[in-house]
Amino acid sequence: MANLIWLTVLLGIALTLALHVQAKDVFAHFILDNGANFTQTHWTRDFTTAKSASIDAFALNTGYGPSNTYTLLNDAFTVAATLDFKLFLSLDYSGDGHWPPDQVIKILQNYSNHPAYYKLPGTNKSLVSTFEGYESLNDWTNIKQKLPHLFFVPDWSAQSPASLVKDTVVDGLLSWDAWPYGSDMMNTSADERYMSALKGANKPYIMPVSPWFYTDMVRYQKNWVWQGDDLWSVRWDQVMELEPEFLEILTWNDFGESHYIGPLHENELGIFDYGQAPFNYAEGMPHDGWRAFLEFRVGEYKNGSGMGRIEREGVVGWYRLTPGWACPAGLTTGNAVSQGQRTLPPGEVLTDTVFFEALLESNAQVEVSIGGVNRSVGWSETPQGGRGVYYGHVPMDNRTGEVVVTVSRDGRFVAQMTGESITTNCPDKLTNWNAWVGSAMANDTNATTSKASVEKSGAAVSGGRGAGFGLWPGLMLGLGLGLGLGMGMGL
């Protein structure tokens, strides 16, 4: 009898751990101001696209002051509810207007109980985040007293996570440390500091994942690049290594900082005029290809290595359209003075390289052609067991012309991406440090395309929403299930 009881308890704990793993969700940061011209049709398009990439919710970056905020949010939440897509507010304290606490309460009263508002798995807690705003820490005690159903996970990256977790008003933390320093490869030291501090307090971590960073906005006194290159590939490997409770992709549509993964739409690019950019460095520079393998990546993150779904094999390539030596850098620096960093030439941060990934059921060969000169190249990273995402790169070597990445297996064609040409043309006599990203999937009708258009059907194998990341709710459910099973066995 005692052995059966212990077996039941162990089974309950095992179920708890399984539910804990399944609680992982993936968010994408959405700049509401860039959707100022959105109608419900636009929201439908973007939500559908995000769902096909296995994104669970948008974090709506919302500044205080714009007159159309409530109109946009009303449309967004209405459409999200019809599509079973989730949204939550990320209150931006860094812009022109500081969020008064009574206005925070007002906007959260309006939306945090909406059917489309994101709730923590297995709870009725509504997630709310911030971008900066640590100086308003004391506001949140009163806000949460009035709205006790809130689950507050701010980004206060200027403060140490060890100091922040001591404050009971903070339920978890989001980091904005998504880019490496200078020419260094991205590491996980910042993530580990967060996770170590939060683990001791039994609070969750939202880990940031970003593919790129380049901005040149005179109005905001921003003009620098951070190392992108292989960042998208490296960062997903780090996600699998650390297995955080949640992920936030930075971003869906921040075109002014070049780290968007959402589709380019003409009615969203007004930031370049408003920000007084010298030229529109997002125009003609799609990043859709970075979504191409998200269904697989997210499936692995939620369910374990090798557990992602491969609907079709394919290839993705990304690179800059002008070599660093071809055009003036202007006042753009590598690293940012405003972030307390030592600057260096941007050409020392971003390399003249073509990067590529392939999603494959088994190993295959890859060739890269630049300007008609074809070269067989090896993979730099291969997945354990042979199934998954392969990664490689090849230097431009001062070559210009059309870029073609071809994947084949045993002499048979798998997929081929034909990308935009590398040239020495200089937009507004300056270097565009943004990346061009393209993709092609197996059996595409037009397999050699310069348009990064990825269409998918079905959802990732996500395992559904679990019972939450906290121990006790899951443990009680696990024990209940275990005892129920035990009683069914005749205990």
Coordinates of C-alpha atoms in Angstrom, one line a residue:
M1 CA 0.0 0.0 0.0
A2 CA 2.8 2.4 1.0
N3 CA 4.7 1.7 -2.2
L4 CA 1.6 2.3 -4.3
I5 CA 1.0 5.7 -2.5
W6 CA 4.6 6.7 -3.2
L7 CA 4.2 5.6 -6.8
T8 CA 1.1 7.8 -7.0
V9 CA 3.0 10.8 -5.5
L10 CA 5.9 10.3 -7.9
L11 CA 3.5 10.1 -10.8
G12 CA 1.9 13.3 -9.7
I13 CA 5.3 15.1 -9.5
A14 CA 6.2 13.8 -12.9
L15 CA 3.0 15.1 -14.4
T16 CA 3.7 18.5 -12.6
L17 CA 7.1 18.7 -14.3
A18 CA 5.6 17.9 -17.7
L19 CA 3.0 20.6 -17.2
H20 CA 5.8 23.0 -16.1
V21 CA 7.6 22.5 -19.4
Q22 CA 4.4 22.9 -21.4
A23 CA 3.8 26.3 -19.9
K24 CA 6.3 28.0 -22.2
D25 CA 4.8 30.7 -24.5
V26 CA 6.3 32.9 -27.1
F27 CA 5.5 36.7 -27.5
A28 CA 6.4 39.2 -30.1
H29 CA 6.9 42.9 -29.3
F30 CA 4.6 45.1 -31.4
I31 CA 5.0 48.9 -31.7
L32 CA 1.5 50.3 -31.6
D33 CA 2.5 53.6 -33.0
N34 CA 3.8 51.9 -36.2
G35 CA 0.2 50.5 -36.6
A36 CA -1.4 53.9 -36.4
N37 CA -3.1 53.4 -39.8
F38 CA -4.3 49.9 -39.0
T39 CA -7.8 48.8 -39.7
Q40 CA -9.3 45.5 -38.5
T41 CA -8.2 44.1 -41.9
H42 CA -4.6 44.9 -41.1
W43 CA -4.9 43.4 -37.6
T44 CA -6.4 40.2 -39.1
R45 CA -3.5 39.9 -41.5
D46 CA -0.8 40.3 -38.9
F47 CA -2.5 38.1 -36.2
T48 CA -3.0 35.4 -38.8
T49 CA 0.7 35.6 -39.9
A50 CA 1.9 35.5 -36.3
K51 CA -0.3 32.5 -35.4
S52 CA 1.1 30.6 -38.4
A53 CA 4.6 31.2 -37.0
S54 CA 3.6 29.8 -33.6
I55 CA 3.6 33.1 -31.8
D56 CA 1.2 33.0 -28.8
A57 CA 0.7 36.7 -28.2
F58 CA 1.7 40.2 -29.1
A59 CA 3.1 42.5 -26.4
L60 CA 1.6 45.8 -27.5
N61 CA 4.1 48.6 -26.9
T62 CA 1.8 51.5 -25.9
G63 CA 3.0 55.0 -25.1
Y64 CA 1.0 57.5 -23.2
G65 CA -0.5 60.4 -25.1
P66 CA -1.5 59.4 -28.7
S67 CA -5.1 60.3 -29.3
N68 CA -5.9 57.1 -31.3
T69 CA -4.6 54.6 -28.7
Y70 CA -8.0 53.4 -27.6
T71 CA -9.3 53.2 -31.2
L72 CA -6.4 51.0 -32.2
L73 CA -6.6 48.8 -29.1
N74 CA -10.4 48.4 -29.5
D75 CA -9.9 47.1 -33.0
A76 CA -6.9 44.9 -32.1
F77 CA -8.7 43.2 -29.2
T78 CA -11.9 42.7 -31.2
V79 CA -10.0 41.0 -34.0
A80 CA -7.8 39.0 -31.7
A81 CA -10.8 37.5 -29.9
T82 CA -12.3 36.3 -33.2
L83 CA -9.0 34.6 -34.1
D84 CA -8.2 33.2 -30.7
F85 CA -5.0 35.2 -30.6
K86 CA -3.8 36.9 -27.4
L87 CA -2.5 40.4 -26.6
F88 CA -1.1 42.1 -23.5
L89 CA 0.0 45.7 -22.8
S90 CA 3.7 46.7 -22.6
L91 CA 3.5 50.3 -21.3
D92 CA 6.3 52.4 -22.8
Y93 CA 7.8 54.9 -20.3
S94 CA 10.7 55.9 -22.5
G95 CA 8.9 58.2 -25.0
D96 CA 7.6 61.7 -24.9
G97 CA 4.9 61.1 -22.2
H98 CA 5.3 59.5 -18.8
W99 CA 2.5 57.2 -17.8
P100 CA 0.4 58.7 -14.9
P101 CA -0.7 55.9 -12.5
D102 CA -4.4 56.8 -12.9
Q103 CA -4.1 56.4 -16.7
V104 CA -2.3 53.0 -16.2
I105 CA -5.3 51.9 -14.1
K106 CA -7.7 53.2 -16.7
I107 CA -6.2 51.4 -19.7
L108 CA -5.8 48.2 -17.8
Q109 CA -9.3 48.3 -16.5
N110 CA -10.4 48.6 -20.1
Y111 CA -8.5 45.7 -21.5
S112 CA -6.9 43.3 -18.9
N113 CA -10.2 41.3 -18.5
H114 CA -10.9 41.2 -22.2
P115 CA -11.3 37.6 -23.6
A116 CA -8.3 38.2 -25.9
Y117 CA -6.0 39.5 -23.1
Y118 CA -3.2 37.1 -22.3
K119 CA -3.5 35.2 -19.0
L120 CA -0.7 33.3 -17.4
P121 CA -1.1 29.6 -18.1
G122 CA -3.3 27.9 -15.6
T123 CA -4.3 31.1 -13.8
N124 CA -6.6 34.1 -14.2
K125 CA -3.6 36.5 -14.0
S126 CA -3.3 39.1 -16.7
L127 CA 0.2 39.8 -17.9
V128 CA 1.4 43.4 -18.1
S129 CA 4.9 44.6 -19.0
T130 CA 6.8 47.8 -19.5
F131 CA 9.6 49.2 -21.5
E132 CA 11.7 51.1 -18.9
G133 CA 9.9 53.1 -16.2
Y134 CA 11.7 52.0 -13.1
E135 CA 11.3 55.5 -11.7
S136 CA 7.6 54.6 -11.4
L137 CA 8.2 51.5 -9.3
N138 CA 6.1 52.9 -6.4
D139 CA 3.1 53.5 -8.6
W140 CA 2.6 49.8 -9.1
T141 CA 1.8 49.0 -5.5
N142 CA -1.4 51.1 -5.7
I143 CA -2.1 49.9 -9.3
K144 CA -1.9 46.2 -8.2
Q145 CA -4.0 46.9 -5.1
K146 CA -6.8 48.3 -7.4
L147 CA -6.3 45.5 -10.0
P148 CA -5.2 42.4 -8.1
H149 CA -5.5 40.2 -11.1
L150 CA -2.4 41.7 -12.8
F151 CA 0.8 39.8 -13.2
F152 CA 3.6 42.5 -13.5
V153 CA 6.7 41.6 -15.5
P154 CA 8.6 44.9 -16.4
D155 CA 11.7 45.5 -18.4
W156 CA 13.9 47.5 -16.1
S157 CA 17.2 46.5 -17.6
A158 CA 19.1 49.5 -16.0
Q159 CA 18.6 47.8 -12.6
S160 CA 20.2 44.6 -11.4
P161 CA 17.7 41.6 -11.4
A162 CA 18.9 40.7 -7.9
S163 CA 17.7 44.0 -6.5
L164 CA 14.4 43.9 -8.5
V165 CA 13.2 40.5 -7.4
K166 CA 13.3 41.6 -3.7
D167 CA 10.3 43.9 -4.4
T168 CA 7.1 42.1 -4.1
V169 CA 5.3 44.2 -6.7
V170 CA 7.4 42.6 -9.4
D171 CA 6.1 39.1 -10.4
G172 CA 8.8 38.4 -13.0
L173 CA 11.3 40.2 -15.2
L174 CA 11.8 40.8 -18.9
S175 CA 15.3 41.6 -20.1
W176 CA 16.2 43.8 -23.1
D177 CA 19.7 42.5 -23.3
A178 CA 19.3 40.9 -26.7
W179 CA 22.4 42.1 -28.6
P180 CA 26.1 41.4 -28.0
Y181 CA 28.8 44.0 -27.3
G182 CA 30.8 45.1 -30.3
S183 CA 32.1 42.3 -32.4
D184 CA 31.6 39.7 -29.6
M185 CA 29.4 36.7 -30.1
M186 CA 26.2 36.8 -28.1
N187 CA 26.5 35.0 -24.8
T188 CA 24.0 34.1 -22.0
S189 CA 25.7 35.9 -19.1
A190 CA 22.9 38.5 -18.7
D191 CA 20.2 35.8 -19.1
E192 CA 21.8 33.7 -16.4
R193 CA 21.9 36.6 -14.0
Y194 CA 18.2 37.1 -14.4
M195 CA 17.4 33.4 -14.2
S196 CA 19.5 32.9 -11.1
A197 CA 17.9 35.8 -9.3
L198 CA 14.4 34.9 -10.4
K199 CA 14.7 31.2 -9.6
G200 CA 15.4 32.0 -5.9
A201 CA 12.2 34.0 -5.8
N202 CA 10.2 31.5 -7.8
K203 CA 9.4 34.1 -10.5
P204 CA 9.5 33.7 -14.3
Y205 CA 11.9 35.1 -16.8
I206 CA 10.9 36.4 -20.3
M207 CA 14.1 35.9 -22.4
P208 CA 14.6 38.3 -25.3
V209 CA 15.4 37.0 -28.8
S210 CA 16.3 39.4 -31.6
P211 CA 17.8 39.1 -35.1
W212 CA 19.4 42.5 -35.8
F213 CA 19.8 46.1 -34.7
Y214 CA 20.5 49.2 -36.9
T215 CA 19.0 52.6 -36.4
D216 CA 19.6 56.1 -37.8
M217 CA 17.0 58.5 -36.4
V218 CA 18.0 62.1 -36.1
R219 CA 14.9 63.1 -34.1
Y220 CA 15.8 60.5 -31.4
Q221 CA 19.6 61.0 -31.6
K222 CA 20.0 57.3 -32.4
N223 CA 22.6 56.2 -35.0
W224 CA 24.3 52.9 -34.4
V225 CA 24.5 49.2 -35.2
W226 CA 24.9 46.2 -32.9
Q227 CA 26.2 42.9 -34.0
G228 CA 23.5 40.9 -35.9
D229 CA 25.2 38.6 -38.4
D230 CA 24.6 35.1 -36.9
L231 CA 22.6 36.4 -33.9
W232 CA 19.3 34.9 -34.9
S233 CA 20.8 31.4 -35.2
V234 CA 23.0 31.7 -32.1
R235 CA 20.1 33.0 -30.0
W236 CA 17.8 30.1 -30.7
D237 CA 20.5 27.7 -29.7
Q238 CA 20.8 29.6 -26.4
V239 CA 17.0 29.4 -25.9
M240 CA 17.3 25.6 -26.1
E241 CA 20.3 25.7 -23.7
L242 CA 18.6 27.8 -21.0
E243 CA 14.9 26.8 -21.4
P244 CA 13.4 30.0 -19.9
E245 CA 9.7 30.2 -18.9
F246 CA 8.8 32.6 -21.7
L247 CA 10.4 34.2 -24.8
E248 CA 9.8 37.7 -26.3
I249 CA 10.9 38.3 -29.9
L250 CA 12.2 41.9 -30.3
T251 CA 10.4 42.8 -32.4
W252 CA 7.5 42.2 -34.8
N253 CA 7.5 45.7 -36.4
D254 CA 10.1 48.1 -35.0
F255 CA 11.3 49.1 -38.5
G256 CA 13.2 52.1 -37.2
E257 CA 15.6 49.7 -35.3
S258 CA 15.7 47.0 -38.1
H259 CA 14.9 44.1 -35.8
Y260 CA 11.4 43.4 -37.3
I261 CA 10.4 39.9 -38.3
G262 CA 6.8 40.9 -39.3
P263 CA 5.9 41.7 -42.9
L264 CA 6.6 45.1 -44.4
H265 CA 3.6 47.2 -45.1
E266 CA 3.8 50.7 -46.7
N267 CA 1.3 52.2 -44.2
E268 CA 3.6 51.3 -41.3
L269 CA 6.8 53.1 -42.5
G270 CA 6.0 56.6 -41.4
I271 CA 8.5 56.4 -38.7
F272 CA 11.3 57.2 -41.2
D273 CA 9.8 60.6 -41.9
Y274 CA 8.8 61.3 -38.3
G275 CA 12.2 60.2 -37.0
Q276 CA 14.0 62.3 -39.6
A277 CA 16.0 59.3 -41.0
P278 CA 18.3 60.2 -43.9
F279 CA 16.7 57.4 -45.9
N280 CA 14.2 54.6 -45.5
Y281 CA 16.4 51.7 -44.7
A282 CA 13.6 49.2 -44.3
E283 CA 12.1 49.7 -47.7
G284 CA 12.7 46.7 -49.9
M285 CA 14.4 44.9 -47.1
P286 CA 12.0 42.1 -46.0
H287 CA 12.7 40.0 -42.9
D288 CA 10.0 37.5 -43.5
G289 CA 12.5 34.7 -43.9
W290 CA 13.3 34.9 -40.2
R291 CA 9.8 33.5 -39.6
A292 CA 10.2 30.6 -42.0
F293 CA 11.5 28.1 -39.4
L294 CA 9.7 29.6 -36.3
E295 CA 7.1 26.8 -36.2
F296 CA 10.0 24.3 -35.8
R297 CA 12.0 26.5 -33.4
V298 CA 9.0 27.1 -31.2
G299 CA 8.0 23.5 -31.2
E300 CA 11.5 22.5 -30.0
Y301 CA 11.5 25.2 -27.3
K302 CA 8.1 24.0 -26.0
N303 CA 8.6 20.2 -26.4
G304 CA 12.3 19.5 -26.4
S305 CA 15.1 19.0 -28.9
G306 CA 14.1 17.3 -32.1
M307 CA 10.4 17.7 -31.3
G308 CA 9.7 20.6 -33.7
R309 CA 7.5 20.1 -36.7
I310 CA 8.9 20.0 -40.2
E311 CA 6.1 20.5 -42.7
R312 CA 8.5 21.2 -45.5
E313 CA 12.2 21.5 -45.8
G314 CA 13.6 24.8 -46.9
V315 CA 16.4 27.4 -46.9
V316 CA 16.7 30.9 -45.5
G317 CA 19.5 33.4 -46.3
W318 CA 20.3 36.9 -45.0
Y319 CA 23.0 39.5 -45.8
R320 CA 23.5 43.2 -46.4
L321 CA 23.1 44.4 -49.9
T322 CA 26.2 46.6 -49.9
P323 CA 29.7 45.6 -48.6
G324 CA 30.9 47.8 -45.7
W325 CA 33.7 49.3 -47.9
A326 CA 31.4 50.4 -50.7
C327 CA 29.6 53.4 -49.2
P328 CA 30.3 55.9 -46.4
A329 CA 29.2 55.1 -42.9
G330 CA 28.3 58.6 -42.2
L331 CA 27.9 59.2 -38.4
T332 CA 26.8 55.6 -37.8
T333 CA 28.9 53.9 -35.1
G334 CA 29.3 50.4 -33.9
N335 CA 28.0 50.4 -30.3
A336 CA 26.2 53.3 -28.8
V337 CA 27.5 56.2 -26.7
S338 CA 24.1 56.6 -25.2
Q339 CA 24.4 53.1 -23.8
G340 CA 27.7 53.8 -22.2
Q341 CA 29.6 51.8 -24.8
R342 CA 32.9 52.3 -26.4
T343 CA 32.3 52.9 -30.1
L344 CA 34.1 51.4 -33.1
P345 CA 33.6 51.5 -36.9
P346 CA 30.3 49.7 -37.9
G347 CA 32.3 47.6 -40.4
E348 CA 34.1 46.0 -37.4
V349 CA 30.7 45.0 -35.9
L350 CA 29.0 43.6 -39.0
T351 CA 30.9 41.5 -41.4
D352 CA 30.5 41.2 -45.2
T353 CA 29.1 37.7 -45.1
V354 CA 26.1 35.7 -46.5
F355 CA 24.4 33.7 -43.7
F356 CA 22.1 30.8 -44.3
E357 CA 20.0 28.2 -42.6
A358 CA 18.2 25.1 -43.8
L359 CA 15.5 23.1 -42.1
L360 CA 16.1 19.5 -43.0
E361 CA 15.0 16.0 -42.2
S362 CA 18.5 14.8 -42.7
N363 CA 21.9 16.2 -43.8
A364 CA 22.2 17.8 -47.3
Q365 CA 24.7 19.7 -49.4
V366 CA 24.7 23.5 -49.7
E367 CA 26.1 25.7 -52.4
V368 CA 26.3 29.5 -52.5
S369 CA 26.6 31.6 -55.6
I370 CA 27.5 35.3 -55.6
G371 CA 27.5 37.0 -59.0
G372 CA 27.4 33.7 -60.8
V373 CA 30.4 32.2 -59.0
N374 CA 29.2 29.0 -57.3
R375 CA 30.9 27.5 -54.3
S376 CA 30.2 24.4 -52.2
V377 CA 30.4 25.2 -48.6
G378 CA 30.2 23.3 -45.4
W379 CA 27.8 23.7 -42.5
S380 CA 29.0 25.5 -39.4
E381 CA 26.4 24.0 -37.1
T382 CA 24.4 20.8 -37.6
P383 CA 21.6 19.5 -35.4
Q384 CA 22.1 16.5 -33.1
G385 CA 20.6 13.5 -34.8
G386 CA 20.6 15.2 -38.2
R387 CA 17.0 16.5 -38.1
G388 CA 16.5 20.2 -37.6
V389 CA 18.1 23.5 -38.5
Y390 CA 21.5 23.6 -40.2
Y391 CA 23.5 26.8 -40.2
G392 CA 26.4 28.2 -42.3
H393 CA 28.0 31.3 -43.8
V394 CA 30.3 32.3 -46.6
P395 CA 32.3 35.6 -47.0
M396 CA 31.4 38.0 -49.8
D397 CA 35.1 38.3 -50.6
N398 CA 34.4 41.6 -52.4
R399 CA 32.0 39.9 -54.9
T400 CA 28.8 41.5 -56.1
G401 CA 25.8 40.3 -58.0
E402 CA 22.9 38.0 -57.4
V403 CA 23.0 35.6 -54.4
V404 CA 21.7 32.1 -54.8
V405 CA 21.7 29.5 -52.0
T406 CA 21.0 25.9 -53.1
V407 CA 20.4 22.9 -50.9
S408 CA 20.5 19.4 -52.5
R409 CA 20.7 15.8 -51.2
D410 CA 22.4 13.0 -53.0
G411 CA 22.2 15.0 -56.3
R412 CA 18.5 15.8 -55.9
F413 CA 17.3 19.3 -55.5
V414 CA 15.7 20.3 -52.1
A415 CA 15.3 24.1 -52.2
Q416 CA 16.8 27.1 -53.7
M417 CA 16.7 30.8 -52.6
T418 CA 17.5 33.4 -55.2
G419 CA 18.1 36.7 -53.4
E420 CA 18.7 40.3 -54.1
S421 CA 21.9 41.3 -55.7
I422 CA 24.9 42.7 -53.7
T423 CA 25.9 46.0 -55.2
T424 CA 28.0 49.0 -54.6
N425 CA 25.0 51.4 -54.9
C426 CA 24.7 53.8 -51.9
P427 CA 21.3 54.9 -50.8
D428 CA 21.5 58.7 -50.1
K429 CA 25.3 58.2 -50.3
L430 CA 25.3 56.1 -47.1
T431 CA 25.6 52.4 -46.1
N432 CA 22.4 50.6 -45.3
W433 CA 23.4 48.4 -42.4
N434 CA 20.0 46.7 -42.4
A435 CA 19.7 43.0 -43.5
W436 CA 17.9 41.6 -46.5
V437 CA 16.3 38.2 -45.7
G438 CA 14.8 35.7 -48.1
S439 CA 13.6 32.1 -48.0
A440 CA 12.4 29.2 -50.2
M441 CA 10.7 26.0 -49.2
A442 CA 10.7 22.6 -50.9
N443 CA 8.2 22.2 -53.7
D444 CA 7.5 25.9 -53.9
T445 CA 5.8 26.8 -57.2
N446 CA 8.4 29.4 -57.7
A447 CA 11.3 28.0 -55.7
T448 CA 13.8 30.6 -56.8
T449 CA 12.3 33.8 -55.6
S450 CA 13.7 37.1 -54.3
K451 CA 10.5 37.7 -52.3
A452 CA 10.5 36.4 -48.7
S453 CA 7.0 35.0 -48.8
V454 CA 6.3 32.2 -46.4
E455 CA 2.9 30.6 -46.1
K456 CA 2.1 27.8 -43.7
S457 CA -0.9 25.8 -42.6
G458 CA -1.5 24.4 -39.2
A459 CA 0.1 25.2 -35.8
A460 CA 3.3 24.1 -34.1
V461 CA 3.3 21.0 -32.0
S462 CA 3.1 23.1 -28.9
G463 CA 1.7 20.8 -26.3
G464 CA -0.9 23.3 -25.3
R465 CA -0.9 25.6 -22.3
G466 CA 0.2 23.9 -19.1
A467 CA -0.9 24.5 -15.5
G468 CA 1.5 27.3 -14.9
F469 CA 5.2 27.7 -14.0
G470 CA 4.7 27.9 -10.2
L471 CA 5.2 24.7 -8.2
W472 CA 2.1 24.5 -6.1
P473 CA -0.7 24.9 -8.6
G474 CA 0.9 22.3 -10.8
L475 CA 1.8 20.1 -7.9
M476 CA -1.7 20.0 -6.6
L477 CA -3.0 19.2 -10.0
G478 CA -0.4 16.6 -10.5
L479 CA -1.1 15.0 -7.1
G480 CA -4.8 15.1 -7.9
L481 CA -4.3 13.4 -11.2
G482 CA -1.9 10.9 -9.5
L483 CA -4.2 10.1 -6.7
G484 CA -7.1 9.8 -9.1
L485 CA -5.1 7.3 -11.1
G486 CA -4.1 5.6 -8.0
M487 CA -7.7 5.3 -6.7
G488 CA -8.6 4.0 -10.1
M489 CA -6.0 1.3 -9.6
G490 CA -7.7 0.2 -6.5
L491 CA -5.9 2.1 -3.7

